PDB file of C-alpha atoms in Angstrom:
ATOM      1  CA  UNK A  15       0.000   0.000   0.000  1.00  0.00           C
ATOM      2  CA  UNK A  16       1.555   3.409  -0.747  1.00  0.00           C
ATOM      3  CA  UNK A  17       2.167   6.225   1.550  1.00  0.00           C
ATOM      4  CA  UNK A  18      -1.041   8.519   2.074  1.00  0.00           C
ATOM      5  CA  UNK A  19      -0.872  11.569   3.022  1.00  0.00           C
ATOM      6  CA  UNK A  20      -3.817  11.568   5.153  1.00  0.00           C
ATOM      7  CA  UNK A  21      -1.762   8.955   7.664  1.00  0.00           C
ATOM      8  CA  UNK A  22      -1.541  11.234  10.670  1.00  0.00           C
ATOM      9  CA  UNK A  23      -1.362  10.700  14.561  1.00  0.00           C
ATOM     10  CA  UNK A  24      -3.547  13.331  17.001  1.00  0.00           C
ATOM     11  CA  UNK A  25      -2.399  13.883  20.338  1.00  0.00           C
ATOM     12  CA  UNK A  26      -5.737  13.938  22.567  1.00  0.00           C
ATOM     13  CA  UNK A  27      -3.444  14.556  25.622  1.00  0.00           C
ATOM     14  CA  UNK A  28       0.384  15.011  26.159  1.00  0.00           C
ATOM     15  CA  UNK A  29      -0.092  14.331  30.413  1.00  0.00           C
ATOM     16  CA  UNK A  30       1.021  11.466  31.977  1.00  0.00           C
ATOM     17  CA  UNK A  31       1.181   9.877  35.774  1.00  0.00           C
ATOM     18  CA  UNK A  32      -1.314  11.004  38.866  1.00  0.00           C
ATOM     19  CA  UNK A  33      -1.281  14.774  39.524  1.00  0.00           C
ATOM     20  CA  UNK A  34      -0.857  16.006  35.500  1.00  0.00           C
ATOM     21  CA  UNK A  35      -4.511  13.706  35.142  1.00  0.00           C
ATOM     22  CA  UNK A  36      -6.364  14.146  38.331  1.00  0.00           C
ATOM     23  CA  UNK A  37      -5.418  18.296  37.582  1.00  0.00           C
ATOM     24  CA  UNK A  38      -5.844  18.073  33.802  1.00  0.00           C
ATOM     25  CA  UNK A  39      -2.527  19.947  33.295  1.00  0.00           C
ATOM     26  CA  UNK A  40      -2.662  18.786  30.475  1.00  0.00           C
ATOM     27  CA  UNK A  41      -5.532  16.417  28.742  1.00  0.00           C
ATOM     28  CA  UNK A  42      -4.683  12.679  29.180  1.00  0.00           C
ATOM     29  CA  UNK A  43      -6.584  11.286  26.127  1.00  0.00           C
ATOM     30  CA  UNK A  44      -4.517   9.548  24.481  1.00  0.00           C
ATOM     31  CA  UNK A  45      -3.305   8.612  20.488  1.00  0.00           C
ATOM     32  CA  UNK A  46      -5.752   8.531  17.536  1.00  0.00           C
ATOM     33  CA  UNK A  47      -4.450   6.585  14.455  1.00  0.00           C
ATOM     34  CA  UNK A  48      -5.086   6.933  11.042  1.00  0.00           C
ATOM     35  CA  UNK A  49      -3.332   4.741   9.182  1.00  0.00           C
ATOM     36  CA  UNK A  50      -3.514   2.628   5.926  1.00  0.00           C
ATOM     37  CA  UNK A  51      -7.255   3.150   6.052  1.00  0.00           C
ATOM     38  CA  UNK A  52      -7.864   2.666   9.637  1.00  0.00           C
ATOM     39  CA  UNK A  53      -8.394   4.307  12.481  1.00  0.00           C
ATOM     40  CA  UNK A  54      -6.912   3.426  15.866  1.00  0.00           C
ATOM     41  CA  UNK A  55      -7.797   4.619  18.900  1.00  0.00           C
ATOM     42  CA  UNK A  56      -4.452   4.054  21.805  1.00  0.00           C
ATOM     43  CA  UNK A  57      -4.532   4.712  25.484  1.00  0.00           C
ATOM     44  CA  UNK A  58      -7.712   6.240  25.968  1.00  0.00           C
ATOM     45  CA  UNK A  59      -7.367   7.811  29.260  1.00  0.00           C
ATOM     46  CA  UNK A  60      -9.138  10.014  31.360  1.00  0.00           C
ATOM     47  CA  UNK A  61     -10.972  12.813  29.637  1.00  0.00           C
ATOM     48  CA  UNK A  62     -10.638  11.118  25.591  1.00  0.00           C
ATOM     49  CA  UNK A  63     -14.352  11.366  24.938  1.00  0.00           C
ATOM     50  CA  UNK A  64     -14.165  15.156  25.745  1.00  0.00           C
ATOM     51  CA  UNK A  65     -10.813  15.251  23.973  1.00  0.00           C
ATOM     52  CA  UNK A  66     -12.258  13.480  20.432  1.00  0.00           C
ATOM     53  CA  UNK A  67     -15.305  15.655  20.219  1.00  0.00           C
ATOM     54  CA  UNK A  68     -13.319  19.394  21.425  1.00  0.00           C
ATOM     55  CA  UNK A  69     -11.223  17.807  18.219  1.00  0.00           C
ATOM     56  CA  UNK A  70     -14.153  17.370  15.929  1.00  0.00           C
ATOM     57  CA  UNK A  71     -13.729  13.464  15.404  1.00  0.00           C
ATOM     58  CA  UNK A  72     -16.513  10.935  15.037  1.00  0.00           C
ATOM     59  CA  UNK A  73     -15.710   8.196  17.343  1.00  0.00           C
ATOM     60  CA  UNK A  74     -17.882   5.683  15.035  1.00  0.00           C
ATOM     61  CA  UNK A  75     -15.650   5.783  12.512  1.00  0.00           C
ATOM     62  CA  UNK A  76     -12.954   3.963  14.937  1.00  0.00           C
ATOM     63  CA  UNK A  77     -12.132   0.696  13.625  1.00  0.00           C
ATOM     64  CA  UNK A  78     -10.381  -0.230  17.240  1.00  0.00           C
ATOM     65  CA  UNK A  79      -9.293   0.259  20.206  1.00  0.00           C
ATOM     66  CA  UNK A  80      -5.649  -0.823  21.856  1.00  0.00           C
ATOM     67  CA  UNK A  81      -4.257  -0.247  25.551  1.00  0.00           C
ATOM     68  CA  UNK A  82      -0.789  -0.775  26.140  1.00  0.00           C
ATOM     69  CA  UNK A  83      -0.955  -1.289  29.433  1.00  0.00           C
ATOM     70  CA  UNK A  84      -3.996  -1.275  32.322  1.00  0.00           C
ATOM     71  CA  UNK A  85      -2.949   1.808  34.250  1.00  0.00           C
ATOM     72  CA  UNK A  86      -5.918   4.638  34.807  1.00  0.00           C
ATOM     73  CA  UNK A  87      -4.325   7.043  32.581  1.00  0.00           C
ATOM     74  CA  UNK A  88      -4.302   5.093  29.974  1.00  0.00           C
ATOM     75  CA  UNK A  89      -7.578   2.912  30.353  1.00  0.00           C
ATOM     76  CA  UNK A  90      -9.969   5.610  32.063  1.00  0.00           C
ATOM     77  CA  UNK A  91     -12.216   6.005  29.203  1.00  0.00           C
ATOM     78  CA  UNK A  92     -12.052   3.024  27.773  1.00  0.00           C
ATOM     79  CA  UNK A  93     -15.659   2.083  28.466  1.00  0.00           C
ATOM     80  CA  UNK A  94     -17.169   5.062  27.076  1.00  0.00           C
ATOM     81  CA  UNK A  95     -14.428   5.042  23.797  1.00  0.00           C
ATOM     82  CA  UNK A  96     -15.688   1.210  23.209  1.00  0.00           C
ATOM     83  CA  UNK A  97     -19.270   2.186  23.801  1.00  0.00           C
ATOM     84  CA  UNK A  98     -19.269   5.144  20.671  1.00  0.00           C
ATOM     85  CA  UNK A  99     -16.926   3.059  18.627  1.00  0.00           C
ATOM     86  CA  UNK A 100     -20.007   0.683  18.404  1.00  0.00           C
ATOM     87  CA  UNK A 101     -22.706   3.213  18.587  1.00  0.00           C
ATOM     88  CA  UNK A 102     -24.285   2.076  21.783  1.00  0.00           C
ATOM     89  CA  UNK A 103     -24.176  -1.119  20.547  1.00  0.00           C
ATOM     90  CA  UNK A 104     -26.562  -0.757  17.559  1.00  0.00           C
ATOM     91  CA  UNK A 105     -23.511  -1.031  15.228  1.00  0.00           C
ATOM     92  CA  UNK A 106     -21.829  -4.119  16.757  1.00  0.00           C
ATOM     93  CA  UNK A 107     -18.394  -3.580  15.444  1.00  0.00           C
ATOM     94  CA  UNK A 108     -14.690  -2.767  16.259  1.00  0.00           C
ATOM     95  CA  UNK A 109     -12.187  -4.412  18.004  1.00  0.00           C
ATOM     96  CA  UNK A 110     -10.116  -4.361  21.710  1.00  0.00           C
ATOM     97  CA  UNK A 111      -6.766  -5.313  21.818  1.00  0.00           C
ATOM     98  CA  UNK A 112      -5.003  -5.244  25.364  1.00  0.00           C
ATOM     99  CA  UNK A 113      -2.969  -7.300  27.609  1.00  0.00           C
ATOM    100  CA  UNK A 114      -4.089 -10.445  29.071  1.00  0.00           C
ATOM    101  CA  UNK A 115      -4.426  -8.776  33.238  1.00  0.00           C
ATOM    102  CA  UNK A 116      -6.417  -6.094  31.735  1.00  0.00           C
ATOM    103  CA  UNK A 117      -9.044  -8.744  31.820  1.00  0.00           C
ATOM    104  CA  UNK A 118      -7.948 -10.337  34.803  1.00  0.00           C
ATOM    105  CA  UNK A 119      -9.489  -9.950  38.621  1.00  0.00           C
ATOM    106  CA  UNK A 120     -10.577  -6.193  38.078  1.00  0.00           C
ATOM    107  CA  UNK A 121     -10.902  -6.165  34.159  1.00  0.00           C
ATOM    108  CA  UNK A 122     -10.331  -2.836  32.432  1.00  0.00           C
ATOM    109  CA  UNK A 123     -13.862  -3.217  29.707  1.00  0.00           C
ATOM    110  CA  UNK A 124     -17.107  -3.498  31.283  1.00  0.00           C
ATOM    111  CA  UNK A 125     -18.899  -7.569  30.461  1.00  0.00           C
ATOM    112  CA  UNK A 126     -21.484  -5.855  28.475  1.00  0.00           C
ATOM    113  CA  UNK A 127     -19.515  -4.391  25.688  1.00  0.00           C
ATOM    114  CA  UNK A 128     -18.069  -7.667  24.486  1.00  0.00           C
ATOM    115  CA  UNK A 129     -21.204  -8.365  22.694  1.00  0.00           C
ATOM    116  CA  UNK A 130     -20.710  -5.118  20.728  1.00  0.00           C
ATOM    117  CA  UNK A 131     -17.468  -5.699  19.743  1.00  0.00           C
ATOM    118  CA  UNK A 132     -16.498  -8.052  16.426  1.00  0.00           C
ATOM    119  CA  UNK A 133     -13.260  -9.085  18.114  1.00  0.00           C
ATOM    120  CA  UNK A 134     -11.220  -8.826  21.656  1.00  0.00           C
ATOM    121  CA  UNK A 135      -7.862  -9.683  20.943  1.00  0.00           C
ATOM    122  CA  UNK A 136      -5.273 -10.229  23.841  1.00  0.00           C
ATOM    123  CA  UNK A 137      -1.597  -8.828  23.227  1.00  0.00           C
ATOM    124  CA  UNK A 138       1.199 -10.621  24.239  1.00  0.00           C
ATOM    125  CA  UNK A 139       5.332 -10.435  23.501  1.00  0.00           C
ATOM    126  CA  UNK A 140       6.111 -11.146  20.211  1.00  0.00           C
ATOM    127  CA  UNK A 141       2.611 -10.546  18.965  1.00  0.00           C
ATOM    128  CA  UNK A 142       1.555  -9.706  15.458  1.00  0.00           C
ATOM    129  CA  UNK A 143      -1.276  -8.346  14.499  1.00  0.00           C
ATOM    130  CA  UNK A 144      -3.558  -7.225  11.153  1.00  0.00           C
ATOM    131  CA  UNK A 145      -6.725  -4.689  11.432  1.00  0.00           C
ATOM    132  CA  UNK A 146      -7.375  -4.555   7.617  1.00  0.00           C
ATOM    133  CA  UNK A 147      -4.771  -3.259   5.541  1.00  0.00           C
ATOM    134  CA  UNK A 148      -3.262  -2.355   9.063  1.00  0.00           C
ATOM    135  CA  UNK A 149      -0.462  -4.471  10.403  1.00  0.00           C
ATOM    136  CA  UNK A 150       0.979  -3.644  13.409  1.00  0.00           C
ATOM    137  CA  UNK A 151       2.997  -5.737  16.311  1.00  0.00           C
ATOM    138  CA  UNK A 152       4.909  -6.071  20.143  1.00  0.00           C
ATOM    139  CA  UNK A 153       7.622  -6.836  20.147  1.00  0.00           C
ATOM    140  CA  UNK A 154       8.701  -6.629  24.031  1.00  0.00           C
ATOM    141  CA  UNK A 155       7.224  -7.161  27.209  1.00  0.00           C
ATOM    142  CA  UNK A 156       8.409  -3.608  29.165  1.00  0.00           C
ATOM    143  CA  UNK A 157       9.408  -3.415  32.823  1.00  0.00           C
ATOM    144  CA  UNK A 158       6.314  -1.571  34.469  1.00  0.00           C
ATOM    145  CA  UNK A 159       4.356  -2.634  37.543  1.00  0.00           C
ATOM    146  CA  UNK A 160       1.439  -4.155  34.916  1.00  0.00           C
ATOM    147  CA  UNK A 161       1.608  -6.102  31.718  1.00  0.00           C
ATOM    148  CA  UNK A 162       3.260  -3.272  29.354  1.00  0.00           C
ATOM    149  CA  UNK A 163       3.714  -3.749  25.542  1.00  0.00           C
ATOM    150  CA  UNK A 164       5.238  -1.011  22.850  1.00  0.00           C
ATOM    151  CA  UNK A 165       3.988  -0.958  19.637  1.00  0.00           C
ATOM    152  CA  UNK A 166       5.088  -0.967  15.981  1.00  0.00           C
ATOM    153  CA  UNK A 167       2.447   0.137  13.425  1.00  0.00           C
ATOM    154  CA  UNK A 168       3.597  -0.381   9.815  1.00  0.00           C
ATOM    155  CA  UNK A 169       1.593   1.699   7.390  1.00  0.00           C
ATOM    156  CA  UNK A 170       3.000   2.353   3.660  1.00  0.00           C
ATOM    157  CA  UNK A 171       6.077   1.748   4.215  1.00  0.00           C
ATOM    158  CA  UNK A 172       6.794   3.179   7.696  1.00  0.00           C
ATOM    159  CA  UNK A 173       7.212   1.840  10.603  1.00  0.00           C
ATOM    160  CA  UNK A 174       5.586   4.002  13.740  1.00  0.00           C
ATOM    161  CA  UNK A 175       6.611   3.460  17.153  1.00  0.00           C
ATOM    162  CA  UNK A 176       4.728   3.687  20.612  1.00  0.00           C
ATOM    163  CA  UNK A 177       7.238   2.954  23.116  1.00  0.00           C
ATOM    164  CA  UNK A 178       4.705   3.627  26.418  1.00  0.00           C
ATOM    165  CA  UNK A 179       5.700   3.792  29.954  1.00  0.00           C
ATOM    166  CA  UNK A 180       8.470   1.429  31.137  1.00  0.00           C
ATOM    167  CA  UNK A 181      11.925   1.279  32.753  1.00  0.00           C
ATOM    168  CA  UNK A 182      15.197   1.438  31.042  1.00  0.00           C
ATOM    169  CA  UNK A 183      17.019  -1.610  30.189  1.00  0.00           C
ATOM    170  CA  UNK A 184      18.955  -2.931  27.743  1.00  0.00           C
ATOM    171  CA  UNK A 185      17.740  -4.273  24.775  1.00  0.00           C
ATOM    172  CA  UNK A 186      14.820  -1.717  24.852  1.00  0.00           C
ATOM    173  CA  UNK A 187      16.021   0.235  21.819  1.00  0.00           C
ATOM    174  CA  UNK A 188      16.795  -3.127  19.850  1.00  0.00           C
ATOM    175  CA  UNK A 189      13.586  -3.819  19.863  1.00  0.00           C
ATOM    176  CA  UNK A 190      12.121  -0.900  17.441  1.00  0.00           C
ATOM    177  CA  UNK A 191      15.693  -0.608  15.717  1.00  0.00           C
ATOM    178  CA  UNK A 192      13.960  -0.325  12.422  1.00  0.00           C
ATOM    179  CA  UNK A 193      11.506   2.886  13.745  1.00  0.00           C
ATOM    180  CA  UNK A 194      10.820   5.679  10.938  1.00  0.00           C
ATOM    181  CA  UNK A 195       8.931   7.506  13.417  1.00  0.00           C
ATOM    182  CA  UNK A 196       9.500   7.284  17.290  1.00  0.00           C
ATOM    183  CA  UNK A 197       6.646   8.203  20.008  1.00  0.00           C
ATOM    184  CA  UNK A 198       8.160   7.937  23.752  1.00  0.00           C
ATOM    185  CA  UNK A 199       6.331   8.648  27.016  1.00  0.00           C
ATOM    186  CA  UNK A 200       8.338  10.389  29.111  1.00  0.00           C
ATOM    187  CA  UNK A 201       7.083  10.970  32.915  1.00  0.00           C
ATOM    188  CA  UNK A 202      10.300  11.570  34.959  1.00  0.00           C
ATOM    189  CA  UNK A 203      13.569  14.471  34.891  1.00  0.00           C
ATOM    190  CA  UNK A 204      15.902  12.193  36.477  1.00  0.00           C
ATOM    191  CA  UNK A 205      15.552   8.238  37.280  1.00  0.00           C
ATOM    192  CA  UNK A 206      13.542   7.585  40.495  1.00  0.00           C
ATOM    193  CA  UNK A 207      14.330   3.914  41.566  1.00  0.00           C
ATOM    194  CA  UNK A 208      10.682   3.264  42.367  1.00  0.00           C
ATOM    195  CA  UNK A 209       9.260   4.322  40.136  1.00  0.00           C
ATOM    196  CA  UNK A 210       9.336   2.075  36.610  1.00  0.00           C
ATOM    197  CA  UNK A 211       9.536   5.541  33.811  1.00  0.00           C
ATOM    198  CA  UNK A 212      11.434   7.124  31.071  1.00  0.00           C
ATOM    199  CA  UNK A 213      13.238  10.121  31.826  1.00  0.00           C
ATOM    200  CA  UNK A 214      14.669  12.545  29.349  1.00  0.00           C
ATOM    201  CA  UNK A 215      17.826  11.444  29.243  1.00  0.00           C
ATOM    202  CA  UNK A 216      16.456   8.057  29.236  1.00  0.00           C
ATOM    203  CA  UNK A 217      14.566   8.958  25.569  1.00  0.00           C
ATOM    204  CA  UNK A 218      17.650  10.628  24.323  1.00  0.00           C
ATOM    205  CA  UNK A 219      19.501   7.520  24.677  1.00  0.00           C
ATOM    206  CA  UNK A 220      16.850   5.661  22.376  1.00  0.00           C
ATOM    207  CA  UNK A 221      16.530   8.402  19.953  1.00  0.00           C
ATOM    208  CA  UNK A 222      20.150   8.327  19.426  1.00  0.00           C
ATOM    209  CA  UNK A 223      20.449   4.502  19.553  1.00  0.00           C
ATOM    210  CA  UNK A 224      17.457   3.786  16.834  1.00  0.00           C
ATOM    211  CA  UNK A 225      18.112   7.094  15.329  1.00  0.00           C
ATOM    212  CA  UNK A 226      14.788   7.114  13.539  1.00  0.00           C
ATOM    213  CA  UNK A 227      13.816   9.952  11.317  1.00  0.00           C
ATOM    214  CA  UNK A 228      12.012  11.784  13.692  1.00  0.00           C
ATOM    215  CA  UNK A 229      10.958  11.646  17.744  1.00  0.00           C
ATOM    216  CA  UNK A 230       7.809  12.955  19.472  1.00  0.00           C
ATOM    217  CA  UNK A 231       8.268  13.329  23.437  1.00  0.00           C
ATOM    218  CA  UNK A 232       4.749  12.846  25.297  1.00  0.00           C
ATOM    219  CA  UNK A 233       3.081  11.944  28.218  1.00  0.00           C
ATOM    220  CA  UNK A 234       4.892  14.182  30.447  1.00  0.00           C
ATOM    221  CA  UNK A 235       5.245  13.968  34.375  1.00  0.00           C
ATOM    222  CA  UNK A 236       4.749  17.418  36.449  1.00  0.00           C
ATOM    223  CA  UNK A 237       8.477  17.555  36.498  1.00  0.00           C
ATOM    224  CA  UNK A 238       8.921  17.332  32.874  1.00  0.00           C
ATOM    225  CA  UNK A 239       6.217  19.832  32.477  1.00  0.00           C
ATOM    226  CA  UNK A 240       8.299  22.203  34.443  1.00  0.00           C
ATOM    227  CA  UNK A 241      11.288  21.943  33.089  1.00  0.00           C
ATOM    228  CA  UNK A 242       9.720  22.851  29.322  1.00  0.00           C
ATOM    229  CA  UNK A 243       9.624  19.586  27.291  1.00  0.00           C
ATOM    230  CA  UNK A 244      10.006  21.887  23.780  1.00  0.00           C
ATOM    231  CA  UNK A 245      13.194  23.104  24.998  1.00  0.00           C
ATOM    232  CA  UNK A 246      14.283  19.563  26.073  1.00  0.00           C
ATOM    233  CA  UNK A 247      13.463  18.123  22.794  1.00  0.00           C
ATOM    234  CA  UNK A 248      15.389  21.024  20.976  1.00  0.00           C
ATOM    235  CA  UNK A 249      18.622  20.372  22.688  1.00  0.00           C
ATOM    236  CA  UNK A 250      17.756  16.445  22.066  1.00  0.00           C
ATOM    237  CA  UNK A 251      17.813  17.311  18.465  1.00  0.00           C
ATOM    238  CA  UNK A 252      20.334  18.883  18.670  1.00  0.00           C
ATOM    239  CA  UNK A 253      22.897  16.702  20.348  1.00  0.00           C
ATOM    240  CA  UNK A 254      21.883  13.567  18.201  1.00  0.00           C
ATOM    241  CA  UNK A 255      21.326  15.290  15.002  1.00  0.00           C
ATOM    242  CA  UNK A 256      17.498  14.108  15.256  1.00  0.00           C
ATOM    243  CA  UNK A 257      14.230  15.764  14.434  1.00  0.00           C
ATOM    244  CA  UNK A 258      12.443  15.749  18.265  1.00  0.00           C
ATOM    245  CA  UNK A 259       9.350  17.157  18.785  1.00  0.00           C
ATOM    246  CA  UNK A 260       7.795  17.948  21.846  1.00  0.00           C
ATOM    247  CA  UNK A 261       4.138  17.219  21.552  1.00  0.00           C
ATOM    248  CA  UNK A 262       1.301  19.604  22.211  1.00  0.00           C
ATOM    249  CA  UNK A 263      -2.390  18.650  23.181  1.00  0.00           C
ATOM    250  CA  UNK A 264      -4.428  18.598  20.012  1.00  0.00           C
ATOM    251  CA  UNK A 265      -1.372  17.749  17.786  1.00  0.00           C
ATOM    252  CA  UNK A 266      -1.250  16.961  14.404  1.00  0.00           C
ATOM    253  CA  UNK A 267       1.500  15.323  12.861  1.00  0.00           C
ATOM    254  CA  UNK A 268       1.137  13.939   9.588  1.00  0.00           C
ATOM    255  CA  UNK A 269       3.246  10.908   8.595  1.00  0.00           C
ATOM    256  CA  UNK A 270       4.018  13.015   5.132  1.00  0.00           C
ATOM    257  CA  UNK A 271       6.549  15.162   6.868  1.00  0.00           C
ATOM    258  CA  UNK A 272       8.650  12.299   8.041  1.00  0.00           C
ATOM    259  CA  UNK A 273      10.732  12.715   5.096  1.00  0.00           C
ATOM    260  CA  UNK A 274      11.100  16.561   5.432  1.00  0.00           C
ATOM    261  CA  UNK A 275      11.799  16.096   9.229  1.00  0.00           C
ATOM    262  CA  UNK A 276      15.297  14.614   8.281  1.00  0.00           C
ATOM    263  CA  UNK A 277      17.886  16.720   9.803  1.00  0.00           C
TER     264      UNK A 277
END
């Protein structure tokens, strides 16, 4: 499939982590995806209904919705997202894709929606995946107090990278080596032991190791916040050579300037 130039990500929230969502800060909404025909709603946390229609998008025409991870700000509206996907129901389709203990004990979807739903699909490391004419995949279990997966989205010809919240280790950046485009949360300034999250230097250390063509910085902690995240990314670029954005609430970035963002 080639390229279109109506592939573009929208940032429903650039918050991350307890105080920046229980304050709003900034909106903690999450990722909408359109890609290679689809669109793909991705961590809908607190506040994404309100964030989709302030933005003037039709949650029908979601074709699914994905959750990295469990956490409240990234599954708080998850009911409500799965509930307009389908129309109340009356339109029975969509899918859910999340990790196997978001349906554990205290399960992230509420039993009723299942029935409006064509498929719930469970992710799991090393998993591959096709919505349509969208393929996308996880590579890596991340170190996080739940079940954590990044994902790879491949859609004409690019690959686009989610790498959500997680702790650094090694082998992290191996595992989206081949990344056109590179989305990283990042919640912390400097590494709290803790506390299982990116910080900045943390990100530049990927960016410069997968050296994609360009980096978005999101989901920012209070500390991040403070410390201006577009003047973070700008010395980012600058030190690796690196297109790195920092991302804005409401956001548009369309995967046709990935070629233009080459340094």
């Amino acid at each position: 499939m080639t390229q279109s130039h109506d592939d573009s990500i929208i940032f429903l929230g650039t918050g991350g982590a307890r105080i920046m969502v229980a304050h709003q800060i900034l909106a903690s909404g999450g990722l909408w995806l359109s890609l290679s025909g689809q669109n793909v709603l991705v961590d809908p946390g607190p506040g994404c209904i309100v964030q989709v229609n302030k933005r003037k998008l039709r949650a029908e025409t979601l074709d699914a919705v994905l959750l990295s991870h469990r956490h409240l700000d990234h599954s708080g509206d998850v009911n409500v997202m799965i509930e307009a996907m389908t129309g109340g129901g009356f339109r029975g389709k969509g899918r859910f894709y999340a990790p196997a203990d978001a349906f554990g004990p205290e399960p992230v979807m509420f039993s009723y929606l299942k029935k409006y739903l064509e498929e719930v699909i469970v992710l799991e490391e090393g998993g591959k995946y096709a919505l349509d004419g969208l393929r996308f995949e996880t590579p890596l279990k991340h170190r996080h107090p739940v079940e954590t997966y990044g994902i790879v989205f491949h859609s004409g010809g690019k690959s686009i990278t989610y790498i959500t919240d997680t702790r650094y280790f090694d082998g992290l950046a191996d595992a989206y080596k081949e990344s056109d485009l590179l989305i990283i949360n990042v919640v912390l300034t400097e590494p709290r032991p803790t506390i299982d999250h990116l910080t900045l230097a943390d990100a530049e250390k990927i960016i410069d190791g997968i050296k994609p063509k360009a980096a978005i910085l999101t989901h920012f902690g209070m500390n991040v916040w403070r410390a201006h995240p577009w003047e973070a990314a700008a010395a980012i670029s600058e030190r690796t050579g690196i297109r790195v954005i920092a991302a804005r609430d409401g956001m548009v970035y369309q995967l046709s300037n990935l070629d233009t963002d080459i340094k």
